[in-house]
PDB file of C-alpha atoms in Angstrom:
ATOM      1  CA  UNK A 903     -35.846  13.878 -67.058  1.00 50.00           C
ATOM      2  CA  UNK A 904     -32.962  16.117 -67.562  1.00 49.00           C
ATOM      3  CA  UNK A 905     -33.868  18.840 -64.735  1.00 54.00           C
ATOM      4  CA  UNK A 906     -34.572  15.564 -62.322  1.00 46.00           C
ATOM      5  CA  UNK A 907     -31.194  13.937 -63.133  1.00 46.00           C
ATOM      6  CA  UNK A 908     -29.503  17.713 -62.422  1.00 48.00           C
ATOM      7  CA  UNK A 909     -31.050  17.761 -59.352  1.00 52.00           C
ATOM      8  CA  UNK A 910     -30.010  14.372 -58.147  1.00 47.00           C
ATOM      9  CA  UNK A 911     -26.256  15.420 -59.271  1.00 50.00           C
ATOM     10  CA  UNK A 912     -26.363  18.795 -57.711  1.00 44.00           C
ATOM     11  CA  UNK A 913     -27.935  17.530 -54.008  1.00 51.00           C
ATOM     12  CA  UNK A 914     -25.097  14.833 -54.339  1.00 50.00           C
ATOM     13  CA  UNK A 915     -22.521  17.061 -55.304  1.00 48.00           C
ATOM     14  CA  UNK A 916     -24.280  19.669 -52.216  1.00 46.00           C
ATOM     15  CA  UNK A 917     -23.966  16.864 -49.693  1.00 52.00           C
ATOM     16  CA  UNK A 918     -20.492  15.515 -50.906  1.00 52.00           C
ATOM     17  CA  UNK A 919     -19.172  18.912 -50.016  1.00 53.00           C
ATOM     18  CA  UNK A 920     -20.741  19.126 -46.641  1.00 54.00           C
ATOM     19  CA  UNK A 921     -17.882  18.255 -43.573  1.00 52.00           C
ATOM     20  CA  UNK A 922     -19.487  15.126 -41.864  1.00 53.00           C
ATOM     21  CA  UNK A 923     -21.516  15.087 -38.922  1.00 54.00           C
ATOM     22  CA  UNK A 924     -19.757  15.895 -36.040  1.00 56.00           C
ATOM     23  CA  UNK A 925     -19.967  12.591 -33.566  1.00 57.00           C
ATOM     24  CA  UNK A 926     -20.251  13.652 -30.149  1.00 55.00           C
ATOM     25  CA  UNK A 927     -16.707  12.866 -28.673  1.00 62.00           C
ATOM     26  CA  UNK A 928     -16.815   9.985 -25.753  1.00 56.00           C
ATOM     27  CA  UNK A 929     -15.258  11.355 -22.538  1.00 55.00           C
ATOM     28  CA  UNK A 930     -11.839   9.959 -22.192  1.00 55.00           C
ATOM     29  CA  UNK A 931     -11.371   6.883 -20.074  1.00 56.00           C
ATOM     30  CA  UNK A 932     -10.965   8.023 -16.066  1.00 48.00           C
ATOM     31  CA  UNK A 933      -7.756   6.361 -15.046  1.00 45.00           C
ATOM     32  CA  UNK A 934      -8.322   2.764 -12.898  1.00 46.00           C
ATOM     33  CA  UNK A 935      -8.753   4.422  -9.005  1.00 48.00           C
ATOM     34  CA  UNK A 936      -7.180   2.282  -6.484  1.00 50.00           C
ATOM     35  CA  UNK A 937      -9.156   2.042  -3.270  1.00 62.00           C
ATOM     36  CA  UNK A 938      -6.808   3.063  -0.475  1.00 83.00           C
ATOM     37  CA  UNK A 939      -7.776   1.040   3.087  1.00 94.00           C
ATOM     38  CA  UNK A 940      -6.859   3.906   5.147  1.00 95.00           C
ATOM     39  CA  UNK A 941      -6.404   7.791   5.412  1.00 94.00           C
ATOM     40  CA  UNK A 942      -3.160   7.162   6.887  1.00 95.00           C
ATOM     41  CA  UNK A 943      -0.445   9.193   5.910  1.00 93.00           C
ATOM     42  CA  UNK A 944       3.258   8.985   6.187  1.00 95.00           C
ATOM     43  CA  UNK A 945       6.004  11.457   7.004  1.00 93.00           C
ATOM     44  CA  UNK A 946       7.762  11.960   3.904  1.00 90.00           C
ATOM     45  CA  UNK A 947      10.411  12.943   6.162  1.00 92.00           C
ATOM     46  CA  UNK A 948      11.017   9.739   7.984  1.00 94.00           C
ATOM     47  CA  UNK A 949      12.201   7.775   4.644  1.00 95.00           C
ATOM     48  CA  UNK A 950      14.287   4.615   6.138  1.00 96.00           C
ATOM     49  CA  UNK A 951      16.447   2.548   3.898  1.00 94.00           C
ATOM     50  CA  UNK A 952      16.199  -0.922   4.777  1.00 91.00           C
ATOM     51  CA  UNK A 953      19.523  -2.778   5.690  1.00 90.00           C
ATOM     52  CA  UNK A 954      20.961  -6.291   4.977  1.00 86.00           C
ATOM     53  CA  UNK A 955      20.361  -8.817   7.644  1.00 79.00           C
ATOM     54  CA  UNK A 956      24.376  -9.161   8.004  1.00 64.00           C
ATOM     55  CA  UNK A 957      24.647  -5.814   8.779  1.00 49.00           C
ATOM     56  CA  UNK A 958      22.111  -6.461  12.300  1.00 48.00           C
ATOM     57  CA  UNK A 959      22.677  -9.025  13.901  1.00 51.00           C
ATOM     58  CA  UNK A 960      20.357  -8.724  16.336  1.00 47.00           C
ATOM     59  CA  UNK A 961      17.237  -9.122  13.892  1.00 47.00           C
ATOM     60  CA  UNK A 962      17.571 -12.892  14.519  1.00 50.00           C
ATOM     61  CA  UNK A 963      16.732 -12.484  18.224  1.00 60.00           C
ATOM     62  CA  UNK A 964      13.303 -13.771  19.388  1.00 66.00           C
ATOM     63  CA  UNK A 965      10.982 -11.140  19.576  1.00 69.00           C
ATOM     64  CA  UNK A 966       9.102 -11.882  22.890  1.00 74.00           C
ATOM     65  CA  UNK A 967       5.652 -10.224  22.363  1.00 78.00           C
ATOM     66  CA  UNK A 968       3.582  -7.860  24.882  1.00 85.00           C
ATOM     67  CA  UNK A 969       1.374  -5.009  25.424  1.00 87.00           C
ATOM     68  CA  UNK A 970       0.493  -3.315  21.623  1.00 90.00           C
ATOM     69  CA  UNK A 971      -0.212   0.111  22.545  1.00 92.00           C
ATOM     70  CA  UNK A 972      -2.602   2.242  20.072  1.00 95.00           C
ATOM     71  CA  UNK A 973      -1.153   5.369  18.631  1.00 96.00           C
ATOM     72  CA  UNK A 974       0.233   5.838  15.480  1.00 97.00           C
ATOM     73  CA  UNK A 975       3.755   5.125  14.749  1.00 98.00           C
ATOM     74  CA  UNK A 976       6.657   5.492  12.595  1.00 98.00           C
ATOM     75  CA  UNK A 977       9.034   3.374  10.524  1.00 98.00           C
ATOM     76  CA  UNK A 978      12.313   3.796  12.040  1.00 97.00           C
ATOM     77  CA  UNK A 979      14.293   0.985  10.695  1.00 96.00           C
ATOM     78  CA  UNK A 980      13.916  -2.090   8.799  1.00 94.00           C
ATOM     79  CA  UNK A 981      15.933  -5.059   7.997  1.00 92.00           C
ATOM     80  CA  UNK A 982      15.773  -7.945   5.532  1.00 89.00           C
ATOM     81  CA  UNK A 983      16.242 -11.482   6.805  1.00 90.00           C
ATOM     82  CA  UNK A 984      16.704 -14.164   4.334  1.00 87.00           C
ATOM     83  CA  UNK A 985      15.585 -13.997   0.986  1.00 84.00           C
ATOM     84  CA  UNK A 986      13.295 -10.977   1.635  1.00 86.00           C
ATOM     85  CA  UNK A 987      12.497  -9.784  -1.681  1.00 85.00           C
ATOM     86  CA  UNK A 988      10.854  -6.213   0.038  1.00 73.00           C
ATOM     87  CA  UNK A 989      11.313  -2.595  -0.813  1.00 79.00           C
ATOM     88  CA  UNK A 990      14.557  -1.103  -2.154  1.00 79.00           C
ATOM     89  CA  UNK A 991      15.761   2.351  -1.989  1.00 85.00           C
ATOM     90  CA  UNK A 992      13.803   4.599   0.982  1.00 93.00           C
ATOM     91  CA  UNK A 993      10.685   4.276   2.362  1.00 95.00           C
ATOM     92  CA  UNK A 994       8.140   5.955   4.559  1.00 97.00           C
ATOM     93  CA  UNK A 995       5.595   3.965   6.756  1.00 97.00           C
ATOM     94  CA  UNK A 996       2.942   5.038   9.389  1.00 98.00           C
ATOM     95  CA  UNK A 997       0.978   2.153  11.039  1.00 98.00           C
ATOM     96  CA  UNK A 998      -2.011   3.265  12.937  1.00 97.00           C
ATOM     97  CA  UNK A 999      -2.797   0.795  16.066  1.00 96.00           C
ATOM     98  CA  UNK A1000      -6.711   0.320  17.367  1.00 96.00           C
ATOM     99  CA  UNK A1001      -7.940  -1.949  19.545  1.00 92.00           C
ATOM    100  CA  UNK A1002     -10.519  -4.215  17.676  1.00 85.00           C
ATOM    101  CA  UNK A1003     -14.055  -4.684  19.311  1.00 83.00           C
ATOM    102  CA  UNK A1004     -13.611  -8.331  18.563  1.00 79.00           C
ATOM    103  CA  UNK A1005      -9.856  -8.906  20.172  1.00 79.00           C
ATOM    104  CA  UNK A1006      -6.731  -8.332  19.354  1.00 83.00           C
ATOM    105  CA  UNK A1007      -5.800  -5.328  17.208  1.00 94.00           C
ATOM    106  CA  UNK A1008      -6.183  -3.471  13.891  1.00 96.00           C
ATOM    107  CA  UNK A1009      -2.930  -2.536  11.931  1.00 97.00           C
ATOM    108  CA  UNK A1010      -3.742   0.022   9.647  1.00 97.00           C
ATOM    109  CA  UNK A1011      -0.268   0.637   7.227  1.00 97.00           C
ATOM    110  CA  UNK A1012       0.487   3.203   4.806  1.00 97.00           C
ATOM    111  CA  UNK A1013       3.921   3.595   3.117  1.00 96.00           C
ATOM    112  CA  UNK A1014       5.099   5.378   1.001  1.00 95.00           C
ATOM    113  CA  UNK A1015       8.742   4.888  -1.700  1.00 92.00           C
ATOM    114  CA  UNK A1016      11.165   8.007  -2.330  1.00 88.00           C
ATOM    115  CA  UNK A1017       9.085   8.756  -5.845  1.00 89.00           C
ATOM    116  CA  UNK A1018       6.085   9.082  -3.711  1.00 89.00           C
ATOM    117  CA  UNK A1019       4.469   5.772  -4.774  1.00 91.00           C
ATOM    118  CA  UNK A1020       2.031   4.786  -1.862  1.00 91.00           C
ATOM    119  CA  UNK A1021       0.798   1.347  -0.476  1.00 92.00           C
ATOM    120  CA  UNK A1022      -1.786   1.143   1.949  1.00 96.00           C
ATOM    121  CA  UNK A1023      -2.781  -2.093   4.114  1.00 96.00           C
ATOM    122  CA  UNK A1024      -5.481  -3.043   6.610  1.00 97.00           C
ATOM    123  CA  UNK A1025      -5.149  -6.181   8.654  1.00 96.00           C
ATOM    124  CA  UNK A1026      -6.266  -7.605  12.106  1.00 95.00           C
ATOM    125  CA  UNK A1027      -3.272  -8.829  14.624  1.00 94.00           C
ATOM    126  CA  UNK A1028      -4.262 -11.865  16.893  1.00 91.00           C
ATOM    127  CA  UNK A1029      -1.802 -13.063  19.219  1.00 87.00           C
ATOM    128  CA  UNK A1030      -3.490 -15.919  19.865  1.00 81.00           C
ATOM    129  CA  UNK A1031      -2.804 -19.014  19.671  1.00 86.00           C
ATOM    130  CA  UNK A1032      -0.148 -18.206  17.296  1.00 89.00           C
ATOM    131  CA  UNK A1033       0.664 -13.885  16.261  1.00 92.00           C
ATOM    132  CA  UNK A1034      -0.840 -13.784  12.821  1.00 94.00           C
ATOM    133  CA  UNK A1035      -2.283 -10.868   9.997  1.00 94.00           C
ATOM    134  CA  UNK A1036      -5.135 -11.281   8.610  1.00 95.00           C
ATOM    135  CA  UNK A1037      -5.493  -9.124   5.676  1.00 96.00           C
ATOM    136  CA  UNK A1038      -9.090  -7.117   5.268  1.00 96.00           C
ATOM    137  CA  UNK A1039      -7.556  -4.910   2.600  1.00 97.00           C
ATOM    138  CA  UNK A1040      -4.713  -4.048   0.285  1.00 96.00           C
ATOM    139  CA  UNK A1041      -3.478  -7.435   0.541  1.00 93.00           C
ATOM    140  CA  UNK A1042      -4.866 -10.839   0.471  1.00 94.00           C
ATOM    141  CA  UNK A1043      -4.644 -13.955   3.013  1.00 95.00           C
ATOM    142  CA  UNK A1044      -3.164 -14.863   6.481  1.00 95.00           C
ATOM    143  CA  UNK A1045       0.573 -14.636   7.288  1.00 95.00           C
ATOM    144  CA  UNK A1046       2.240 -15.573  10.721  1.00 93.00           C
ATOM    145  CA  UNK A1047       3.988 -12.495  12.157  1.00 94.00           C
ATOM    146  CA  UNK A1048       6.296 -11.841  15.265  1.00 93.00           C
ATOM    147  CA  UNK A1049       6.131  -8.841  17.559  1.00 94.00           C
ATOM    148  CA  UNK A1050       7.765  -7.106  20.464  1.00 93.00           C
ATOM    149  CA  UNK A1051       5.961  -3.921  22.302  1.00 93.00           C
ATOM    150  CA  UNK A1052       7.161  -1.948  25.004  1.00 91.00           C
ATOM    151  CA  UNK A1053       6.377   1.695  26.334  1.00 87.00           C
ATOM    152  CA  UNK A1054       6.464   3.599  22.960  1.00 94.00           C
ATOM    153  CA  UNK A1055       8.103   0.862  20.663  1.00 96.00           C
ATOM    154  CA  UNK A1056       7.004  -1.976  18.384  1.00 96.00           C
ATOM    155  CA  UNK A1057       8.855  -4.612  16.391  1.00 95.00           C
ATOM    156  CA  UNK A1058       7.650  -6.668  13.469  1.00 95.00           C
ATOM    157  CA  UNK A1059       8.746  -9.318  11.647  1.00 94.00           C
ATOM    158  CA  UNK A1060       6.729 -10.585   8.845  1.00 93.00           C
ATOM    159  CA  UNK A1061       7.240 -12.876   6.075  1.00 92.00           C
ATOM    160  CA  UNK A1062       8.320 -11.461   2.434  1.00 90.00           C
ATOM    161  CA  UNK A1063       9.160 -13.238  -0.885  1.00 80.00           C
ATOM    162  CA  UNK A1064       9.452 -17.015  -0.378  1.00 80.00           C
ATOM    163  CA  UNK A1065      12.239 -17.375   1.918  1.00 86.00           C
ATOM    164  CA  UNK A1066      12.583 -14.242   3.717  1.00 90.00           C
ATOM    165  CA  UNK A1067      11.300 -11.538   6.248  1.00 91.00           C
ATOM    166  CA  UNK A1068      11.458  -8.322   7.235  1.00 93.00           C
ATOM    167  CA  UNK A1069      12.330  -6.777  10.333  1.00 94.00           C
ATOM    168  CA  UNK A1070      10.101  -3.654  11.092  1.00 95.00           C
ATOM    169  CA  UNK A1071      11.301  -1.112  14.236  1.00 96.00           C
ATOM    170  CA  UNK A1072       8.392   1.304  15.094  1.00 98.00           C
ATOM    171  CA  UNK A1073       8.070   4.378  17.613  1.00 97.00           C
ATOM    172  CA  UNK A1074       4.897   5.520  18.247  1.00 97.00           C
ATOM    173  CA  UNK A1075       4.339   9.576  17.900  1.00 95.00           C
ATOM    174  CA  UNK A1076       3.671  11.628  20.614  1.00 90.00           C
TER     175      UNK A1076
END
């Protein structure tokens, strides 16, 4: 009885002194991915700082509409009007413009902030019966919109924060 009790306390005292198993480590969590809507990029050097609505007083001028061309085009100024809560600081924006197969346009948008921050949009643009967005990605819902285009130049207002909008001045790249 003696030897079996030894040999109980030695394989315990064999295994106490063993390191534990090694676990197999789980592969650390992949950061959340955010779906981008677009490979459009911006020109990091074409940051625009928006201005106050005061300081343009032309951004309350009716914007009378016309002929969207596609291209892609370049932020070149915008203004808040109202209580536009948008951006601060500098900002970068392409918009790519396609004619959609079902009318009206595609507005593909992809901005990005001074620490490099990026925001991408998809939406289509019908001018009819009323201009209006209607978000397919990056952003959610419906929103009246206004819009001038001539020759190489588009103009957008849209609506931001409750009571505001901004004013958007584009030139489309040659």
């Amino acid at each position: 009885m003696r030897k079996l009790l030894m040999g109980v306390a030695l394989a315990a005292f064999v295994t106490a002194c063993q390191p534990p198993a090694q676990r197999p480590e789980a592969p650390p969590e992949a950061p959340p991915t955010v779906a981008a809507c677009n490979a459009i990029t911006p020109d990091a050097a074409r940051q625009v700082t928006i201005e106050d609505e005061l300081a343009v007083a032309a951004a309350a001028s009716d914007l009378r509409g016309g002929r969207i061309a596609p291209g892609l085009y370049d932020l070149t100024r915008a203004v808040r009007i109202g209580g536009a809560t948008g951006w601060s600081g500098t900002r970068a924006v392409a918009l790519d413009v396609a004619e959609n197969p079902a009318g009206g346009v595609t507005f593909n948008w992809a901005g990005r902030d001074s620490n490099g921050a990026t925001d991408t949009w998809t939406a289509n643009f019908a001018e009819a019966p009323t201009p209006r967005l209607s978000y397919t990605c990056g952003r959610i819902g419906d929103v009246d919109a206004e819009f001038t285009a001539a020759n190489d130049t588009l103009q957008l207002r849209l609506p931001d924060g409750a009571n505001g909008r901004l004013h958007l001045d584009f030139q489309r790249r040659p």
